[in-house]
């Protein structure tokens, strides 16, 4: 039983080629840089408490990113990735969700996790891969996860979470839960085959999913002009049966508004949505990258003037909900908190060597137990070569 | 008990699994109303509805990515890849995602409910892309279980155990035997434990080891050898990862000789892993070199299908070679 959507509404008798330009994708903007809103702009649902919680998360992420880049430079952690310039995108969108909506992120969305209430100590345990890390010290820094906070553990392979989000959302639909999945990814990851697979399946099965693309202009050194030839990511989704919207990703009110509407479509109508947030990766791709090799300071400066955190601060001050004095004091306090937590976390020991073989399977099979026993015997023979574990072997 | 072929046994296992647990969901290309190109999922959509047995778009990476997500939410997807030859587009989702899901999250999330079913193997004039035996690509991946049944009874019991196992399982079905292999299968629910080999026939002179469709070939070879007075101990490995080292080692300590046979190419094939492990565990008991009778190190050919296959004659000769060493 074919169910072709092919329409013959418009029949022509000479070739007419459709161009991408025929589809104009508008960009939602609500907030100007000076903190005023555009005339006639529809504001999202936001009260003082929510606004301050969003802004508090902005400041926390700024303080965390700043300190941990420095910590990586000092060799205290092995790796780090900041989200500077993109705070409005992930934090603004997560603020539109129910706390039980699943977040499936790429890696530059620590703000979403912070908004959900992930404790500073847990950020640190993960970054230092110590024995208190929920991930048991197995993954590189910034690969966070929290079952309790409905934040699926990050993995490095790009875009793999996209079809997973479709499957997870299908499960929610089966259970008739009033929840959705938000799935974050960059514009570079959208070139992976998993993007195509995912949004096609999301469209076919009509799952409660929000695909949230952070289009920040670069995938490491590759500018978006070398990533795709079409008009960004949003128009692709329409062709697959999703609804799409493009927003100013540095405008937290626009992101919040778009995501509140998207969530309603996803949860109430099982209509998957793609949100493309236009933003800019102000920092390096990671601590292993130096952007001066592929882009100009001038370009960065232009975007620094569009700083999403400063823009939202201006709005908060205009509401009478915040002041420059409070801002300076709060930022200083956050920096101190991060520093204190970091110093504590780096003294916590690594997980025990026994954790090497747990969770590969539900129960370690015999061959893994044998390999662990051999390893322990070896460590006992050369304890000085394995300082993290030698002193902590179980007595037998 | 009723007489079933291997496909009917699989269909019956899926029916029982879906009937008893509404978390079990079957999907893949053409799996829905049509019941699959081999009809393994026949009538499941009629019985359990479109939301629990359905077609997917034609995208293997999508099927397994979707299955991973569904499983991470506590469901038990049984995803079908139409031919094992087409599992490779999903390799990333299987190896980097499914296999590592629990480990990387510190057991906060897992896809333990996932089962991937896929027809494998040659002997059906399938040429390069309807004949492959890709098991060894997966046995090198910690976190997965790899299971291959040899007949209808095994298929039902192992599939039910795979679906209920709390780890991602790849279940390869010997498609050459889908209709050719028939036997008595209990109608009720039963499971065969994963990770356990089965000694199919006791013997004293040589241990002959295989899995899946190769067991039928080995049975013939062993029969021929018996006429020459050679007593073979025939073992079906059944689960390749994690595999039952103890049962095989115990047998080799008794017989002093080992032959391993599989359809997949020799180099990098799973026989190499078994041979190495057994050589280490049974060094002082071995009376001849461990034999490997496998496919050639070529793509799977169409015209020379028969020449390529590690058939009963090649195995018979290898048994004699080992015993007369």
XYZ file of C-alpha atoms in Angstrom:
721
model
C 0.000 0.000 0.000
C 1.885 2.968 -1.274
C 1.287 6.220 0.495
C 3.029 8.594 -1.840
C 2.973 12.231 -0.859
C 3.651 13.191 -4.437
C 1.356 16.025 -5.372
C 0.234 17.060 -8.800
C -1.127 20.369 -7.590
C 1.178 22.206 -9.864
C 1.730 20.684 -13.291
C 4.089 22.246 -15.805
C 4.954 21.333 -19.371
C 8.436 22.784 -19.508
C 11.276 22.002 -17.076
C 11.126 23.970 -13.840
C 13.965 23.345 -11.403
C 13.367 24.112 -7.756
C 16.113 26.143 -6.135
C 16.960 26.284 -2.459
C 16.432 30.022 -2.666
C 12.743 29.353 -3.314
C 12.414 28.277 0.286
C 13.052 31.237 2.517
C 13.829 30.315 6.093
C 13.166 33.207 8.471
C 15.265 33.768 11.595
C 13.491 34.385 14.888
C 14.964 37.292 16.837
C 13.416 38.705 20.011
C 16.191 40.395 21.965
C 18.562 43.132 20.778
C 22.128 43.352 22.061
C 21.298 46.399 24.190
C 18.701 44.419 26.143
C 15.606 45.854 24.451
C 13.226 43.645 22.525
C 12.162 44.020 18.915
C 8.867 45.754 18.340
C 6.029 43.278 18.176
C 8.240 40.404 19.322
C 6.357 37.613 21.087
C 8.122 36.914 24.354
C 8.506 33.356 25.652
C 6.955 32.256 28.918
C 9.501 33.495 31.397
C 9.317 34.822 34.938
C 11.992 36.283 37.163
C 12.913 32.963 38.753
C 13.424 31.225 35.414
C 15.294 34.205 33.975
C 17.688 34.303 36.908
C 18.183 30.547 36.824
C 19.144 30.736 33.150
C 21.514 33.614 33.809
C 23.018 31.902 36.837
C 23.776 28.918 34.611
C 25.389 31.256 32.052
C 27.746 32.615 34.697
C 28.527 29.190 36.090
C 29.463 27.833 32.659
C 31.620 30.892 31.934
C 33.459 30.383 35.235
C 33.815 26.640 34.711
C 35.039 26.955 31.114
C 37.505 29.697 31.951
C 39.047 27.794 34.845
C 39.168 24.386 33.177
C 40.876 25.662 30.026
C 43.530 27.083 32.358
C 43.660 23.765 34.212
C 44.249 21.921 30.943
C 47.023 24.375 30.008
C 48.636 23.626 33.385
C 48.426 19.904 32.650
C 45.983 19.244 35.490
C 43.372 17.685 33.201
C 44.014 16.050 29.835
C 41.406 17.770 27.667
C 38.639 20.357 27.680
C 36.014 21.948 25.415
C 34.338 25.296 26.134
C 30.940 26.453 24.968
C 31.718 30.176 25.019
C 29.412 32.068 22.680
C 26.846 29.259 22.581
C 25.463 29.429 26.117
C 22.106 30.784 24.991
C 21.585 27.876 22.610
C 21.751 24.883 24.928
C 20.776 26.566 28.188
C 17.918 28.518 26.618
C 16.503 25.403 24.975
C 16.840 23.129 28.005
C 15.038 25.810 30.018
C 11.973 25.168 27.846
C 11.824 21.480 28.758
C 10.309 19.338 31.451
C 13.011 17.996 33.807
C 12.121 14.454 32.677
C 12.594 15.157 28.965
C 15.681 13.274 27.794
C 18.705 15.264 26.673
C 20.979 13.587 24.126
C 23.895 15.897 23.503
C 27.047 16.063 21.385
C 29.672 17.481 23.778
C 29.351 21.284 23.798
C 26.225 21.349 25.959
C 27.516 21.305 29.522
C 25.184 24.256 30.121
C 22.145 22.036 29.617
C 23.450 19.654 32.263
C 24.263 22.505 34.639
C 20.742 23.907 34.179
C 19.348 20.520 35.213
C 21.256 20.819 38.484
C 24.354 18.669 37.953
C 26.515 19.523 40.971
C 29.803 21.349 40.486
C 31.521 18.482 42.312
C 30.255 15.997 39.732
C 31.555 18.125 36.865
C 34.938 18.031 38.551
C 34.892 14.302 39.271
C 34.252 13.638 35.577
C 36.928 16.095 34.421
C 39.492 14.546 36.755
C 38.253 10.977 36.060
C 38.475 10.173 39.741
C 36.727 7.449 41.720
C 33.654 9.615 42.370
C 32.974 10.105 38.671
C 29.584 8.620 37.751
C 31.270 7.335 34.565
C 33.964 5.597 36.676
C 36.791 7.512 35.033
C 36.482 5.750 31.704
C 35.795 8.541 29.252
C 37.653 11.693 28.263
C 36.788 14.944 30.028
C 33.452 16.611 29.141
C 31.800 13.240 28.325
C 29.223 13.766 31.054
C 26.131 11.719 31.771
C 23.455 11.558 34.446
C 20.655 9.037 34.590
C 19.049 10.926 37.455
C 18.936 14.165 35.435
C 17.898 12.515 32.152
C 21.108 13.487 30.410
C 22.334 10.603 28.253
C 26.064 9.958 28.560
C 28.044 11.750 25.834
C 30.130 9.750 23.360
C 32.770 11.028 20.953
C 31.518 9.562 17.631
C 29.590 12.414 16.026
C 25.875 12.216 15.255
C 25.451 8.683 16.634
C 23.018 10.108 19.191
C 20.675 11.343 16.444
C 19.050 8.044 15.395
C 19.235 7.004 19.046
C 17.110 10.028 19.890
C 14.511 8.878 17.367
C 14.470 5.433 18.996
C 14.311 6.813 22.518
C 11.473 9.124 21.514
C 9.649 6.195 19.898
C 9.863 4.433 23.267
C 8.278 7.453 24.973
C 5.488 7.346 22.397
C 4.935 3.609 23.023
C 4.638 4.303 26.734
C 2.358 7.286 26.076
C 4.551 9.488 28.237
C 4.080 13.226 28.036
C 7.766 13.772 27.428
C 10.113 14.376 24.536
C 13.781 14.037 23.640
C 16.001 16.955 22.739
C 18.984 15.995 20.636
C 21.845 18.486 20.252
C 24.413 18.415 17.460
C 26.642 20.777 15.512
C 26.312 21.735 11.851
C 29.375 19.596 11.087
C 27.809 16.490 12.610
C 24.756 17.098 10.392
C 26.911 15.938 7.463
C 27.115 12.425 8.942
C 24.890 9.694 7.550
C 23.318 9.272 10.971
C 21.723 12.733 10.592
C 19.917 11.622 7.455
C 18.918 8.295 9.031
C 17.675 10.012 12.161
C 15.490 12.770 10.813
C 14.041 10.458 8.187
C 13.054 7.959 10.877
C 11.807 10.697 13.204
C 9.598 11.943 10.372
C 8.300 8.516 9.367
C 7.448 7.462 12.931
C 6.303 10.917 14.088
C 8.203 10.785 17.347
C 8.280 13.409 20.100
C 11.803 14.649 19.358
C 13.415 18.061 19.025
C 16.566 18.051 16.918
C 18.586 21.079 17.980
C 21.425 22.120 15.689
C 24.079 24.505 16.954
C 25.209 26.086 13.708
C 28.301 27.868 14.985
C 30.095 28.352 11.681
C 32.915 25.863 12.156
C 33.581 22.161 12.530
C 37.107 22.361 13.975
C 38.798 24.284 11.130
C 36.181 23.630 8.463
C 33.946 26.652 7.806
C 30.308 25.921 7.074
C 30.873 27.039 3.459
C 32.917 23.836 3.060
C 30.399 21.773 5.035
C 27.279 22.256 2.889
C 26.103 24.181 -0.149
C 22.464 24.615 0.811
C 20.836 27.126 3.120
C 22.068 25.684 6.390
C 20.407 22.774 8.172
C 16.800 23.863 8.769
C 15.487 23.432 5.194
C 16.700 19.823 5.122
C 14.337 18.878 7.929
C 11.248 20.104 6.088
C 11.962 17.684 3.246
C 11.872 14.822 5.763
C 8.522 15.745 7.287
C 9.775 17.602 10.335
C 8.844 21.165 11.184
C 11.808 23.482 11.184
C 12.665 26.837 12.664
C 15.797 28.984 12.566
C 16.610 31.189 15.534
C 19.262 33.678 16.538
C 21.317 31.391 18.738
C 22.751 34.305 20.719
C 19.268 35.433 21.693
C 18.193 33.355 24.663
C 14.606 34.641 24.508
C 14.297 33.533 20.872
C 15.778 30.121 21.684
C 13.469 29.710 24.673
C 10.404 30.772 22.690
C 11.192 28.463 19.759
C 11.852 25.499 22.024
C 8.689 26.050 24.083
C 6.669 25.922 20.845
C 8.676 22.957 19.552
C 8.089 21.023 22.740
C 4.354 21.585 22.458
C 4.387 20.252 18.876
C 6.535 17.268 19.845
C 4.660 16.225 22.978
C 1.074 17.134 22.096
C 1.104 16.331 18.392
C 3.995 13.866 18.047
C 5.385 16.278 15.499
C 9.194 16.160 15.429
C 10.885 19.531 15.069
C 14.308 20.753 14.042
C 15.638 23.990 15.512
C 18.679 25.554 13.892
C 20.366 28.057 16.206
C 22.685 30.434 14.347
C 25.620 31.204 16.599
C 29.404 31.331 16.681
C 32.013 29.216 18.393
C 33.931 31.996 20.130
C 36.499 29.662 21.670
C 38.829 27.127 20.138
C 37.265 23.823 19.072
C 39.009 22.195 22.024
C 42.180 22.552 24.061
C 43.916 20.637 21.242
C 43.027 23.348 18.691
C 44.260 26.862 17.840
C 41.735 28.770 15.705
C 44.242 31.489 14.735
C 45.374 29.073 12.033
C 42.073 29.283 10.153
C 40.113 32.405 11.067
C 40.677 36.080 11.779
C 40.630 37.967 15.056
C 38.398 40.491 13.321
C 35.756 37.851 12.670
C 35.896 36.742 16.311
C 35.599 40.355 17.502
C 32.493 40.873 15.395
C 30.849 37.947 17.153
C 32.128 38.922 20.585
C 29.970 42.012 20.209
C 26.954 39.684 19.954
C 27.807 37.907 23.210
C 24.656 36.072 24.344
C 25.496 36.404 28.036
C 25.956 40.177 27.878
C 22.775 40.492 25.814
C 20.685 38.654 28.375
C 22.306 40.553 31.250
C 21.237 43.817 29.611
C 17.657 42.537 29.477
C 17.722 41.408 33.109
C 18.998 44.819 34.204
C 16.278 46.488 32.134
C 13.701 44.337 33.980
C 15.145 45.534 37.283
C 16.017 41.906 38.142
C 19.818 42.253 38.117
C 22.601 44.810 38.479
C 26.248 45.182 37.438
C 27.249 45.012 41.124
C 25.418 41.729 41.631
C 26.943 40.497 38.419
C 30.529 41.161 39.451
C 29.989 39.683 42.911
C 28.268 36.571 41.593
C 30.935 35.921 38.981
C 33.699 36.283 41.575
C 31.859 33.856 43.844
C 31.428 31.320 41.008
C 35.117 31.528 40.108
C 36.014 30.849 43.734
C 33.587 27.922 43.949
C 35.026 26.357 40.804
C 38.575 26.788 42.051
C 37.749 25.238 45.423
C 35.928 22.306 43.847
C 38.779 21.716 41.413
C 41.358 21.600 44.194
C 39.242 19.072 46.053
C 38.537 16.866 43.040
C 42.153 16.562 41.993
C 43.067 14.970 45.296
C 40.458 12.214 44.923
C 42.104 8.963 43.786
C 41.430 7.183 40.491
C 38.859 4.401 40.450
C 40.148 1.039 41.601
C 41.612 -1.205 38.948
C 38.687 -3.627 39.458
C 36.503 -1.078 37.637
C 38.408 -1.888 34.446
C 36.283 -4.967 33.834
C 32.910 -4.072 35.342
C 30.073 -2.873 33.055
C 31.617 -4.290 29.868
C 28.757 -6.766 30.366
C 26.102 -6.875 33.064
C 28.306 -9.447 34.833
C 32.028 -9.840 34.025
C 32.544 -13.102 32.127
C 35.276 -15.504 33.223
C 37.829 -14.369 30.648
C 37.629 -10.786 31.929
C 38.051 -11.983 35.499
C 41.130 -13.964 34.410
C 42.585 -10.930 32.651
C 42.053 -8.777 35.749
C 43.744 -11.352 37.968
C 46.744 -11.461 35.624
C 46.915 -7.676 35.567
C 46.824 -7.428 39.346
C 49.634 -9.965 39.674
C 51.657 -7.920 37.211
C 51.004 -4.650 39.065
C 52.159 -6.301 42.281
C 55.378 -7.229 40.518
C 56.038 -3.708 39.216
C 54.163 -1.415 41.631
C 56.313 1.643 40.845
C 55.211 1.490 37.185
C 51.509 1.737 38.087
C 51.296 4.421 40.776
C 47.549 5.058 40.414
C 46.569 1.515 41.293
C 49.487 -0.261 42.964
C 48.728 0.956 46.470
C 45.027 0.213 46.202
C 44.878 -3.447 45.187
C 42.529 -5.573 47.225
C 44.269 -7.849 49.631
C 43.717 -11.457 48.758
C 6.580 -30.860 20.493
C 5.972 -30.015 16.883
C 8.017 -30.269 13.737
C 9.382 -26.879 12.705
C 11.944 -25.603 10.312
C 14.505 -23.086 11.491
C 12.444 -20.100 10.325
C 9.335 -21.338 12.086
C 11.344 -21.838 15.252
C 12.595 -18.261 15.079
C 9.120 -16.960 14.343
C 7.817 -18.976 17.279
C 10.514 -17.577 19.599
C 9.666 -14.004 18.561
C 5.969 -14.699 19.086
C 6.591 -16.039 22.601
C 8.962 -13.188 23.495
C 6.496 -10.526 22.294
C 3.542 -12.261 23.904
C 5.175 -12.420 27.310
C 6.872 -9.020 27.383
C 5.369 -5.923 25.790
C 8.805 -4.276 25.877
C 9.849 -6.548 22.987
C 9.570 -4.725 19.642
C 10.525 -6.174 16.215
C 11.532 -4.036 13.256
C 13.691 -3.894 10.158
C 13.366 -3.686 6.404
C 10.187 -5.473 5.203
C 9.632 -6.958 8.656
C 6.096 -5.569 9.085
C 2.961 -6.763 7.329
C 4.993 -8.717 4.757
C 6.740 -10.636 7.553
C 10.308 -10.285 6.318
C 11.967 -11.412 3.093
C 12.544 -14.822 4.717
C 9.212 -14.654 6.618
C 10.822 -14.830 10.043
C 8.417 -12.174 11.356
C 5.244 -13.521 9.709
C 1.960 -12.628 11.455
C 3.681 -10.705 14.248
C 2.273 -7.383 13.070
C -1.265 -8.835 12.879
C -0.927 -10.196 16.370
C 0.915 -7.410 18.208
C 0.096 -4.324 16.151
C 1.972 -1.920 13.973
C 3.594 -0.159 16.888
C 5.454 -3.335 17.978
C 6.292 -4.933 14.623
C 7.018 -2.564 11.777
C 8.982 -1.695 8.667
C 11.887 0.701 8.801
C 13.235 2.971 6.110
C 16.092 1.351 4.219
C 18.953 2.425 6.479
C 21.023 -0.037 8.479
C 22.798 2.620 10.534
C 19.377 4.074 11.244
C 17.914 0.718 12.270
C 20.640 0.031 14.814
C 20.907 3.654 15.974
C 17.138 3.687 16.511
C 17.355 0.312 18.272
C 20.106 1.597 20.562
C 17.964 4.567 21.561
C 14.901 2.424 22.139
C 16.920 -0.042 24.212
C 18.484 2.767 26.260
C 14.952 3.665 27.353
C 14.391 0.157 28.725
C 12.721 -1.473 25.721
C 13.841 -4.743 24.120
C 14.249 -4.132 20.397
C 14.820 -7.132 18.146
C 16.232 -5.433 15.050
C 16.607 -7.330 11.806
C 19.387 -6.655 9.311
C 18.158 -8.251 6.089
C 21.487 -9.930 5.261
C 24.595 -10.043 7.455
C 26.426 -8.648 4.420
C 24.569 -5.372 4.997
C 25.368 -5.009 8.661
C 28.476 -2.943 7.902
C 26.713 0.445 7.550
C 25.637 -0.154 11.171
C 29.133 -1.166 12.296
C 29.701 2.173 14.045
C 26.400 2.000 15.937
C 27.181 -1.579 16.984
C 30.879 -1.307 17.845
C 31.206 2.275 19.120
C 27.754 2.661 20.589
C 25.874 -0.547 21.521
C 28.936 -2.430 22.765
C 30.249 0.472 24.861
C 26.987 1.987 26.124
C 27.038 0.495 29.607
C 30.801 0.732 30.145
C 31.190 4.357 29.118
C 28.323 5.556 31.305
C 29.455 3.697 34.410
C 26.281 1.566 34.147
C 24.018 4.615 34.221
C 22.667 3.674 30.790
C 22.763 0.471 28.780
C 21.304 -1.103 25.670
C 21.155 -4.529 27.287
C 17.714 -5.172 25.800
C 19.036 -5.069 22.227
C 19.100 -8.114 19.964
C 20.224 -7.888 16.335
C 19.060 -10.777 14.125
C 20.620 -11.331 10.751
C 20.774 -14.171 8.207
C 24.370 -15.144 7.411
C 26.389 -17.656 5.411
C 26.860 -19.114 1.940
C 25.654 -22.032 -0.072
C 22.627 -20.280 -1.596
C 24.269 -18.843 -4.733
C 24.430 -15.509 -2.986
C 27.701 -14.260 -4.404
C 29.620 -11.549 -2.635
C 26.799 -9.857 -0.779
C 24.350 -12.558 0.215
C 26.844 -15.077 1.611
C 29.141 -13.495 4.148
C 29.913 -14.714 7.662
C 31.005 -11.547 9.462
C 31.120 -12.954 13.007
C 34.831 -12.298 13.537
C 34.365 -8.558 12.989
C 32.210 -8.595 16.102
C 34.032 -11.108 18.298
C 36.795 -8.509 18.628
C 34.368 -6.112 20.297
C 34.077 -6.303 24.096
C 30.527 -5.643 25.246
C 28.795 -7.686 22.552
C 27.580 -11.249 22.654
C 27.645 -13.209 19.400
C 25.346 -16.217 19.070
C 24.805 -18.640 16.152
C 22.346 -21.580 16.277
C 22.608 -24.739 14.165
C 19.045 -26.103 14.059
C 15.439 -25.188 14.948
C 15.611 -26.375 18.561
C 18.799 -24.403 19.183
C 17.483 -21.377 17.302
C 14.395 -21.012 19.465
C 16.118 -21.562 22.791
C 19.124 -19.388 21.992
C 17.010 -16.590 20.519
C 14.746 -16.452 23.573
C 17.836 -16.346 25.794
C 19.372 -13.627 23.600
C 16.281 -11.409 23.734
C 16.148 -11.712 27.520
C 19.896 -11.373 28.079
C 20.791 -7.981 29.557
C 23.542 -7.344 26.993
C 23.471 -6.469 23.289
C 23.435 -9.728 21.323
C 24.127 -10.306 17.638
C 22.212 -13.384 16.547
C 23.344 -14.774 13.185
C 20.915 -17.179 11.528
C 22.201 -19.777 9.034
C 19.965 -18.903 6.093
C 21.000 -21.978 4.079
C 19.217 -23.988 6.775
C 16.163 -21.723 7.178
C 13.933 -24.273 5.451
C 16.373 -27.168 5.044
C 16.803 -27.824 8.737
C 13.739 -29.243 10.465
C 13.226 -30.921 13.788
C 11.124 -31.381 16.876
C 10.765 -28.142 18.807
C 8.880 -27.781 22.085
C 5.937 -25.406 21.714
C 6.461 -23.987 25.162
C 8.906 -21.331 26.290
C 12.465 -22.520 26.930
C 15.942 -21.014 26.864
C 19.387 -22.347 26.068
C 22.073 -20.702 28.166
C 24.395 -18.315 26.312
C 28.146 -18.811 26.597
C 27.904 -22.605 26.708
C 29.141 -24.950 23.981
C 27.386 -28.254 23.377
C 29.148 -31.570 22.927
C 27.013 -32.977 20.135
C 28.839 -36.277 19.892
C 31.374 -37.850 22.231
C 34.656 -39.119 20.779
C 38.231 -39.900 21.703
C 40.573 -39.267 18.737
C 39.983 -35.655 17.731
C 37.840 -32.682 18.722
C 35.923 -31.195 15.785
C 34.552 -27.713 16.475
C 32.203 -25.459 14.549
C 28.996 -23.433 14.731
C 25.879 -22.623 12.749
C 25.442 -24.113 9.281
C 28.933 -25.587 9.472
C 27.732 -28.140 12.028
C 25.777 -30.001 9.360
C 28.916 -30.170 7.199
C 30.991 -31.364 10.144
C 28.464 -34.075 10.991
C 28.986 -35.541 7.519
C 32.778 -35.335 7.800
C 32.700 -36.973 11.212
C 30.510 -39.791 9.869
C 32.976 -40.449 7.063
C 35.849 -40.494 9.559
C 33.921 -42.941 11.760
C 33.857 -45.397 8.872
C 37.663 -45.222 8.931
C 37.561 -45.985 12.631
C 38.282 -42.414 13.770
C 36.301 -41.375 16.835
C 35.503 -37.645 16.639
C 34.184 -35.491 19.470
C 31.896 -32.976 17.787
C 31.264 -29.646 19.519
C 28.880 -26.820 18.595
C 30.288 -23.605 20.062
C 26.849 -21.851 19.833
C 28.092 -18.629 21.498
C 31.242 -17.094 20.000
C 31.524 -14.190 22.428
C 32.071 -14.902 25.238
C 33.017 -18.425 24.156
C 33.144 -21.569 26.249
C 36.901 -22.116 26.562
C 36.503 -24.729 29.296
C 34.345 -27.167 27.329
C 36.657 -27.027 24.317
C 39.850 -27.271 26.404
C 38.485 -30.204 28.368
C 37.672 -32.011 25.138
C 41.088 -31.315 23.591
C 42.841 -32.516 26.740
C 41.009 -35.796 26.204
C 41.462 -36.176 22.429
C 44.809 -34.389 21.934
C 43.711 -32.984 18.591
C 41.563 -30.088 17.368
C 39.976 -29.089 14.095
C 38.050 -25.828 13.823
C 35.914 -25.058 10.801
C 34.050 -21.964 9.632
C 32.772 -20.489 6.378
C 34.407 -17.106 6.897
C 37.876 -16.474 5.441
C 40.830 -17.968 7.302
C 42.915 -14.883 8.060
C 41.422 -13.063 11.021
C 38.672 -15.666 11.296
C 37.486 -16.765 14.725
C 39.290 -20.127 14.426
C 42.549 -18.238 14.872
C 41.417 -17.005 18.283
C 40.283 -20.451 19.382
C 43.473 -22.124 18.134
C 45.680 -19.699 20.030
C 43.770 -19.998 23.289
C 43.622 -23.792 23.124
C 47.282 -24.058 22.148
C 48.104 -22.109 25.319
C 45.737 -24.029 27.583
C 46.456 -27.501 26.150
C 50.064 -27.297 24.937
C 51.219 -30.448 26.668
C 48.199 -32.424 25.462
C 48.358 -31.620 21.756
C 49.570 -34.404 19.519
C 49.223 -32.605 16.201
C 48.957 -29.022 14.938
C 45.509 -27.465 15.300
C 43.711 -27.618 11.938
C 41.639 -24.766 10.499
C 39.264 -25.599 7.647
C 37.701 -22.361 6.474
C 36.654 -20.283 3.518
C 39.432 -18.919 1.329
C 40.919 -15.474 1.886
C 38.879 -14.123 -1.032
C 35.554 -12.358 -1.357
C 32.725 -14.911 -1.547
C 32.534 -16.003 -5.228
C 29.431 -16.943 -7.207
C 30.601 -19.458 -9.832
C 33.055 -21.144 -7.449
C 30.693 -21.301 -4.502
C 31.385 -25.047 -4.025
C 35.129 -24.672 -4.354
C 35.208 -21.886 -1.802
C 33.195 -23.615 0.887
C 34.893 -25.633 3.663
C 32.771 -28.667 2.793
C 32.637 -32.132 4.382
C 35.369 -33.493 2.092
C 37.862 -30.788 3.061
C 37.039 -31.415 6.706
C 37.289 -35.189 6.300
C 40.765 -34.824 4.809
C 41.824 -32.492 7.622
C 40.593 -34.969 10.250
C 42.712 -37.712 8.685
C 45.708 -35.359 8.358
C 45.491 -34.508 12.030
C 45.046 -38.081 13.218
C 47.880 -39.373 10.997
C 50.284 -36.561 11.886
